[in-house]
C-alpha atoms as a printed R data frame, in Angstrom:
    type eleno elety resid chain resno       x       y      z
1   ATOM     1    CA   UNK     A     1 -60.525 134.930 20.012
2   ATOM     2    CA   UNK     A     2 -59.917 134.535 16.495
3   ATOM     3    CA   UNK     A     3 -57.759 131.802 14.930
4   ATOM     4    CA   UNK     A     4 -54.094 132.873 14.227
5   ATOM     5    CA   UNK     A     5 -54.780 136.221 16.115
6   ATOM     6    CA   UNK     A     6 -50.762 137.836 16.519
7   ATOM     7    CA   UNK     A     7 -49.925 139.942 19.906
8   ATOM     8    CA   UNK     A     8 -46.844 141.291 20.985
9   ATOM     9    CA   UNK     A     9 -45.776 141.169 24.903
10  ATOM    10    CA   UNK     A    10 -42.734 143.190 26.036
11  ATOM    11    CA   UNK     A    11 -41.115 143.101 30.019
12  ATOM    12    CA   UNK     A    12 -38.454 145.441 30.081
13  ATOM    13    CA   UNK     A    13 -37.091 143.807 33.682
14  ATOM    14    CA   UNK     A    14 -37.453 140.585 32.671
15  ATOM    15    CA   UNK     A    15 -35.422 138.082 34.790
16  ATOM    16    CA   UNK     A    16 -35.540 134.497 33.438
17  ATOM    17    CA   UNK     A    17 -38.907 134.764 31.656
18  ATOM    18    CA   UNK     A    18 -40.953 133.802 34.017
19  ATOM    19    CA   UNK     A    19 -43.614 136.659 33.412
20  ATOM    20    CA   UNK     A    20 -43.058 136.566 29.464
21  ATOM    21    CA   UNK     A    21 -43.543 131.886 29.798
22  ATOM    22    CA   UNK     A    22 -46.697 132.454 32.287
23  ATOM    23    CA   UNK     A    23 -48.429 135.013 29.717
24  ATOM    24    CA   UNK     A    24 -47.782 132.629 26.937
25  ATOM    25    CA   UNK     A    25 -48.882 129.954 28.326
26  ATOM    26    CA   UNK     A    26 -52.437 131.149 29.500
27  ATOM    27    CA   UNK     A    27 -52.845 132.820 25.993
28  ATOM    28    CA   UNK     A    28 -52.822 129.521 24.587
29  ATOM    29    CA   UNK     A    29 -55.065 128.362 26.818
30  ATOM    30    CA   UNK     A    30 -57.616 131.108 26.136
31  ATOM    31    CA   UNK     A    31 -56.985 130.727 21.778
32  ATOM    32    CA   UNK     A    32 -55.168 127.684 21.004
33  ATOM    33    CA   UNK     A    33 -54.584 129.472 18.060
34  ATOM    34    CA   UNK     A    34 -53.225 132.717 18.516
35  ATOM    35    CA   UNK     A    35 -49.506 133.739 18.783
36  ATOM    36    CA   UNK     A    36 -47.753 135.634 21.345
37  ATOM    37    CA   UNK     A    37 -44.788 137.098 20.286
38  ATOM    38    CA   UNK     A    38 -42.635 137.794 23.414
39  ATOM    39    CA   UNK     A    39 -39.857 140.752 24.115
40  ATOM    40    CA   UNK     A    40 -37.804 141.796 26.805
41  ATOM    41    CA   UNK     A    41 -34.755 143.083 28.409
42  ATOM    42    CA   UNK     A    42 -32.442 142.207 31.271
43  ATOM    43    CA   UNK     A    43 -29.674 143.526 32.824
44  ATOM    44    CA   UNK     A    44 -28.000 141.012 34.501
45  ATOM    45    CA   UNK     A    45 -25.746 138.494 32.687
46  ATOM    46    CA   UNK     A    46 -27.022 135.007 33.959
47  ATOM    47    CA   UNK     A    47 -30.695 135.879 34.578
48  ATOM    48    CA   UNK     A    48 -30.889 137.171 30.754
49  ATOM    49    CA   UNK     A    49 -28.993 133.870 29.546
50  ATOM    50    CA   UNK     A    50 -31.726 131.910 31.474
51  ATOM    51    CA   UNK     A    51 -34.351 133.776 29.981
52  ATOM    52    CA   UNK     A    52 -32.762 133.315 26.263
53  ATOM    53    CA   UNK     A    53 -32.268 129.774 26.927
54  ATOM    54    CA   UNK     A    54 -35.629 129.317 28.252
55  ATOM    55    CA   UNK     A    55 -37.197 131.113 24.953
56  ATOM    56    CA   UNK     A    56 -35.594 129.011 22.437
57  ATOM    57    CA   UNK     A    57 -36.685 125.903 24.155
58  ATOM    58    CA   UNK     A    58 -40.415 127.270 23.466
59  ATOM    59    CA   UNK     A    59 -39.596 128.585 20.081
60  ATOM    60    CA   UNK     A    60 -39.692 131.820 20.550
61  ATOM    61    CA   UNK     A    61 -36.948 134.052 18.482
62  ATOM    62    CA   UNK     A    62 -33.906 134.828 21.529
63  ATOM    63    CA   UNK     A    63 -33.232 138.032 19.149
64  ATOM    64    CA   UNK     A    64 -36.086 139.881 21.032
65  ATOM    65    CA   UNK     A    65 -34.713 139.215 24.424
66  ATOM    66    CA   UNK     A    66 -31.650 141.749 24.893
67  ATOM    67    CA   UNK     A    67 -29.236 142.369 27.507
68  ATOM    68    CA   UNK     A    68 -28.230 145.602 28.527
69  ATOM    69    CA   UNK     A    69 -29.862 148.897 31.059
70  ATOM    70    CA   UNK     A    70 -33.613 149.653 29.813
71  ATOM    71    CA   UNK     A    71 -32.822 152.833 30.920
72  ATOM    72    CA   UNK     A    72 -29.487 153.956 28.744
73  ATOM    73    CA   UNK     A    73 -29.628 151.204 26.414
74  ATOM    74    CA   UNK     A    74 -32.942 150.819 25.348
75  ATOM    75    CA   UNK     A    75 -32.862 147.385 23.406
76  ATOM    76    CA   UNK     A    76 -36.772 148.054 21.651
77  ATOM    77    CA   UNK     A    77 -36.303 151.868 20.424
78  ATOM    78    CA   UNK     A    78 -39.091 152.257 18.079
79  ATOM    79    CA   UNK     A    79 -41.258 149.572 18.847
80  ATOM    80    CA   UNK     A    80 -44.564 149.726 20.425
81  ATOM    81    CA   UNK     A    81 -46.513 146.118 21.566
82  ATOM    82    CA   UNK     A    82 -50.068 145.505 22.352
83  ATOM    83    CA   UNK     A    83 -49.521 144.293 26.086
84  ATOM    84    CA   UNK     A    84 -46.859 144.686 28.051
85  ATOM    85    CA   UNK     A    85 -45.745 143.195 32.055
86  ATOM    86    CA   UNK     A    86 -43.257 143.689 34.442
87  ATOM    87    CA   UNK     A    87 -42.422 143.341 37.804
88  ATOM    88    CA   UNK     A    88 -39.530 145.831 38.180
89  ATOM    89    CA   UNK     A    89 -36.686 145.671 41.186
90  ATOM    90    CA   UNK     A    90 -38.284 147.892 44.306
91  ATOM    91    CA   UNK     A    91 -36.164 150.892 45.803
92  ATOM    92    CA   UNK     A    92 -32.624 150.169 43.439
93  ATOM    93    CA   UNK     A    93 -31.290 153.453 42.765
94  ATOM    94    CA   UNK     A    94 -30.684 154.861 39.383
95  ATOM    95    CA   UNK     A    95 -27.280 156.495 39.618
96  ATOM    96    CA   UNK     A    96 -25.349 154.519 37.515
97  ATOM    97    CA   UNK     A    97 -27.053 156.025 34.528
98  ATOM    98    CA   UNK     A    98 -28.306 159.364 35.656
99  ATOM    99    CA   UNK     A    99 -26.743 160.979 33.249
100 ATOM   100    CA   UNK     A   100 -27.969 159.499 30.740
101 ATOM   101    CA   UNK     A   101 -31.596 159.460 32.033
102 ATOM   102    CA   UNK     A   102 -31.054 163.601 32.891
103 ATOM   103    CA   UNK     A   103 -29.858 164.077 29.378
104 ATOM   104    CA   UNK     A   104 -32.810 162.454 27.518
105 ATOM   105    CA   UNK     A   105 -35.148 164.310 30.455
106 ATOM   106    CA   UNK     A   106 -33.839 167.652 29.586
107 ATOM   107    CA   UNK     A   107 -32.836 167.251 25.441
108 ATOM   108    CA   UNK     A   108 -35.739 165.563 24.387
109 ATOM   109    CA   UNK     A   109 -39.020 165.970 26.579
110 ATOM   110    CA   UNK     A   110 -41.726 164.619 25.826
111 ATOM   111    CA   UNK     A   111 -40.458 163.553 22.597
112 ATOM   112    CA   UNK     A   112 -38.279 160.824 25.041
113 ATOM   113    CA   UNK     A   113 -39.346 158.512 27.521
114 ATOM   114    CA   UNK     A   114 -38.749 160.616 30.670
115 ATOM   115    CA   UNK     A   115 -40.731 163.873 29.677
116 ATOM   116    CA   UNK     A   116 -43.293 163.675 32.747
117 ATOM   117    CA   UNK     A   117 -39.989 163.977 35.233
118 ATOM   118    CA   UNK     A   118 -37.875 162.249 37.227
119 ATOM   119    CA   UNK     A   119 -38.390 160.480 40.167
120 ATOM   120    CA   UNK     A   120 -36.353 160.434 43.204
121 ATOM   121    CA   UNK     A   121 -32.602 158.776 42.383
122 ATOM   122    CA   UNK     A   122 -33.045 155.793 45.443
123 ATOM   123    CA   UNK     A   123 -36.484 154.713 43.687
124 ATOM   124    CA   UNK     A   124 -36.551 153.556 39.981
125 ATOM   125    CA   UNK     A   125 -39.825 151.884 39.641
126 ATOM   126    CA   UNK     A   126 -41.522 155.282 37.837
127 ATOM   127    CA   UNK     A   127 -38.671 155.231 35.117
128 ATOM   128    CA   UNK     A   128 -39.761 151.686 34.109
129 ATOM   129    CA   UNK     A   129 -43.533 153.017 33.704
130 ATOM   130    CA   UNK     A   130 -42.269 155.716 31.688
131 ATOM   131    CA   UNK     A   131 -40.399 153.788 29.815
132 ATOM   132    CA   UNK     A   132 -43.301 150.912 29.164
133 ATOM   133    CA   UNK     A   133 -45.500 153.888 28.500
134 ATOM   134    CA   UNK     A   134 -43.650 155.216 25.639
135 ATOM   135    CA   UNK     A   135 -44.026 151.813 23.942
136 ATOM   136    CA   UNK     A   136 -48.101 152.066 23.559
137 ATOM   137    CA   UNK     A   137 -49.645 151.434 20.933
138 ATOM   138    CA   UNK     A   138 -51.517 154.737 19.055
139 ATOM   139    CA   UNK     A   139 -55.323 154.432 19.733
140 ATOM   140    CA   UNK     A   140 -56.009 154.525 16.213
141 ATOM   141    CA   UNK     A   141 -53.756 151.175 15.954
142 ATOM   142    CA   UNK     A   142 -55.562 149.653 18.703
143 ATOM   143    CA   UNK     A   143 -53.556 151.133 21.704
144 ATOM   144    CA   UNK     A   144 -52.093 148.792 24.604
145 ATOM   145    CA   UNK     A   145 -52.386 147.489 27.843
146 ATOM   146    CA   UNK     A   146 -49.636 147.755 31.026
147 ATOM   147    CA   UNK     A   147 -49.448 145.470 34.002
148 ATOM   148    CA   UNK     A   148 -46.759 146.191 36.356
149 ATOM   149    CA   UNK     A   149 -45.817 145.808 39.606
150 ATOM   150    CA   UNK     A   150 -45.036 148.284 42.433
151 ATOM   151    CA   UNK     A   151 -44.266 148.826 46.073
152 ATOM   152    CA   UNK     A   152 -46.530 151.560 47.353
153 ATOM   153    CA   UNK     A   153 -44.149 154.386 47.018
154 ATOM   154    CA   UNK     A   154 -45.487 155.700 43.476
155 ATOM   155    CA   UNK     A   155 -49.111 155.694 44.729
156 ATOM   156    CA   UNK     A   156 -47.928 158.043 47.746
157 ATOM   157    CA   UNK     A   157 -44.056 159.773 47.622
158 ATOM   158    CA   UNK     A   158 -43.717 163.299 46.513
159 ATOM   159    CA   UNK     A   159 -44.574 166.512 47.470
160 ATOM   160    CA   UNK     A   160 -46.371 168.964 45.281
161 ATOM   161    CA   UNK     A   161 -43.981 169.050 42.195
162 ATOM   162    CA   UNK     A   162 -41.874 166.679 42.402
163 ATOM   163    CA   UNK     A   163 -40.371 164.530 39.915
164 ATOM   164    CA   UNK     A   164 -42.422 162.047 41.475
165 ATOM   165    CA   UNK     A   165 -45.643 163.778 41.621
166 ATOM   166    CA   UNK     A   166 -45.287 164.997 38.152
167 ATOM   167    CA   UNK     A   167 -45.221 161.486 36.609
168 ATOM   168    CA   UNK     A   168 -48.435 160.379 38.656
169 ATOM   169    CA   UNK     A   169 -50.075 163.730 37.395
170 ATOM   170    CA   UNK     A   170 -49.216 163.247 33.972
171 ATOM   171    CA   UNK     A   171 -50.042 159.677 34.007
172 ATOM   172    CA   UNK     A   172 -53.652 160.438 35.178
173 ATOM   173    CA   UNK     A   173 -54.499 163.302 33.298
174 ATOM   174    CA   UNK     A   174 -54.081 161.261 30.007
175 ATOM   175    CA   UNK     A   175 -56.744 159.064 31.766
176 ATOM   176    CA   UNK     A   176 -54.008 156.255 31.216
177 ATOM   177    CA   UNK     A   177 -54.581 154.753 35.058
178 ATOM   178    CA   UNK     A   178 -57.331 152.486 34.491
179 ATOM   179    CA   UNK     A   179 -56.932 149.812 37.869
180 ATOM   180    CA   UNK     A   180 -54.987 149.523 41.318
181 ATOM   181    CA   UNK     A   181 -55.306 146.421 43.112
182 ATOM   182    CA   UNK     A   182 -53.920 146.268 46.488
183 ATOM   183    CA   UNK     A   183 -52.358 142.435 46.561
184 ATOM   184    CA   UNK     A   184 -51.546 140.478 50.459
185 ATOM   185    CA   UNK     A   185 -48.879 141.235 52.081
186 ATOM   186    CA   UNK     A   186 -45.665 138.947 51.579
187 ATOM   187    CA   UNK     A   187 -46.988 137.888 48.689
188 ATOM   188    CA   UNK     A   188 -43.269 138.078 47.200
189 ATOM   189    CA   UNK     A   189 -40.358 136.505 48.587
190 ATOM   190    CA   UNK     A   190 -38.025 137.781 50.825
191 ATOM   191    CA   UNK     A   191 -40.570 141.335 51.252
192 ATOM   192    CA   UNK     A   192 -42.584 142.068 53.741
193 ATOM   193    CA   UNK     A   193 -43.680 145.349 51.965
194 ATOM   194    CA   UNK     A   194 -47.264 146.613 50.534
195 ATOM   195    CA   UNK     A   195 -47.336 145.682 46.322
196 ATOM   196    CA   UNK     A   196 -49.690 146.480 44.753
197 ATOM   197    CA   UNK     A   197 -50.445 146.131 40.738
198 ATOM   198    CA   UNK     A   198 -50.907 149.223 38.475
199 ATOM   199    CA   UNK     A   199 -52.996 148.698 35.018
200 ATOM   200    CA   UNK     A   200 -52.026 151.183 32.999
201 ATOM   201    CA   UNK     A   201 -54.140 151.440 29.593
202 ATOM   202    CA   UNK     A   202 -54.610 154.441 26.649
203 ATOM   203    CA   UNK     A   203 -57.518 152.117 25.312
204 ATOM   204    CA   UNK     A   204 -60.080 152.546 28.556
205 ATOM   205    CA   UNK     A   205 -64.168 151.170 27.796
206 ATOM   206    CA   UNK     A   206 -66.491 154.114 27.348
207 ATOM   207    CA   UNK     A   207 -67.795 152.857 30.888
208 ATOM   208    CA   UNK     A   208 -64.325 153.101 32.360
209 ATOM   209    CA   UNK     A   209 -63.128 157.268 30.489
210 ATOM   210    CA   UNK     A   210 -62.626 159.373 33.275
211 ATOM   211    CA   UNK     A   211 -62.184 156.795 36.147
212 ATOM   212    CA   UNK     A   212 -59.523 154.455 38.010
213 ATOM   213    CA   UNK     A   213 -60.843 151.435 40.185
214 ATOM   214    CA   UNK     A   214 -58.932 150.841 43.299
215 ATOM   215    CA   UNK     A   215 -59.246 146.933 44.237
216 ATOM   216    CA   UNK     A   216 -58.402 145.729 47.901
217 ATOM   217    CA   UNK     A   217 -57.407 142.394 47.729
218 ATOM   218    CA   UNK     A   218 -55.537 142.280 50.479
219 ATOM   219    CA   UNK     A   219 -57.947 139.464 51.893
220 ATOM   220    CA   UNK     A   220 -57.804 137.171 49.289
221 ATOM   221    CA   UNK     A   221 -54.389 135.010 49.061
């Protein structure tokens, strides 16, 4: 709430912007006079030049939107933002850079993004979590706060052990899983599938330590 009040945003899948323009724009409606600096990444040529093109018409710097595979190529190594969004591609397979993703699993642990494990190779959506997650903020610097999107797979898939299961294990043991909301069905176009929005957070309320809220909202659209 405070005048001139700096936060950084990052979307690691982020299209044309849309998420990155929408957060902006209802930040400045909360604090006219705050400043939300926005980051992201894209993969795909003319969605990322839409994205640039919309940035510099709101004056944001283009240098933090990069092109290029969050997964091999991370554009933001060694950054960490206060709130971060994304609404990640369902069920697109990973193969392309599994090698890649395998040899930061297995060389670098928990010291890389994909310590927790690897999900299955048809289902990517845990690998952007991972990946968003290793971008918090340290609690002592005020920690950060994760929206993203998912199909229902990561609440569900894997057996005891897993790649899968291991990431959803890890995830809650840190007491990072503060929120599930369960959102209408074809609420996205051209999906008839279950979403459903994670919030991910390592700066939980004392009232919320220890706990995740699950939210139907499946009524209300």
């Amino acid at each position: 709430t405070k005048p001139g009040t700096v936060r950084t945003l990052f979307d690691p899948a982020c299209g044309t912007g849309g998420m990155l323009s929408v957060s902006e724009d209802y930040l400045r409606q909360l604090n006219p006079g705050a400043v939300l600096e926005v980051f992201g990444q894209e993969l795909n040529d003319e969605t990322y030049a839409i994205c640039r093109s919309d940035m510099l018409l709101k004056g944001q710097d283009v240098s933090h939107i990069i092109w290029g595979n969050s997964f091999s190529e991370d554009g933001h190594s060694g950054r960490d933002f206060d709130y971060m969004l994304a609404n990640p591609p369902f069920g697109v397979e990973w193969k392309k850079v599994e090698s890649d993703v395998r040899k930061e699993h297995m060389q670098l642990g928990f010291r890389g993004r994909f310590g927790a494990g690897l999900p299955r190779i048809n289902d990517g959506v845990f690998l952007f979590l991972q990946h968003m997650i290793s971008k918090m903020k340290p609690v002592g610097d005020g920690g950060s706060r994760i929206g993203i999107v998912f199909p229902g797979s990561p609440l569900i898939a894997g057996s005891a052990g897993s790649g899968t299961a291991e990431i959803r294990r890890w995830i809650i043991e840190h007491d990072w899983l503060e929120t599930v909301v369960a959102l209408p069905d074809r609420l996205f176009y051209n999906t008839e599938i279950g979403t459903y929005v994670w919030i991910v957070s390592n700066r939980k309320s004392p009232t919320r330590l220890g706990k995740v809220q699950l939210i139907d909202a499946r009524d209300f659209f």
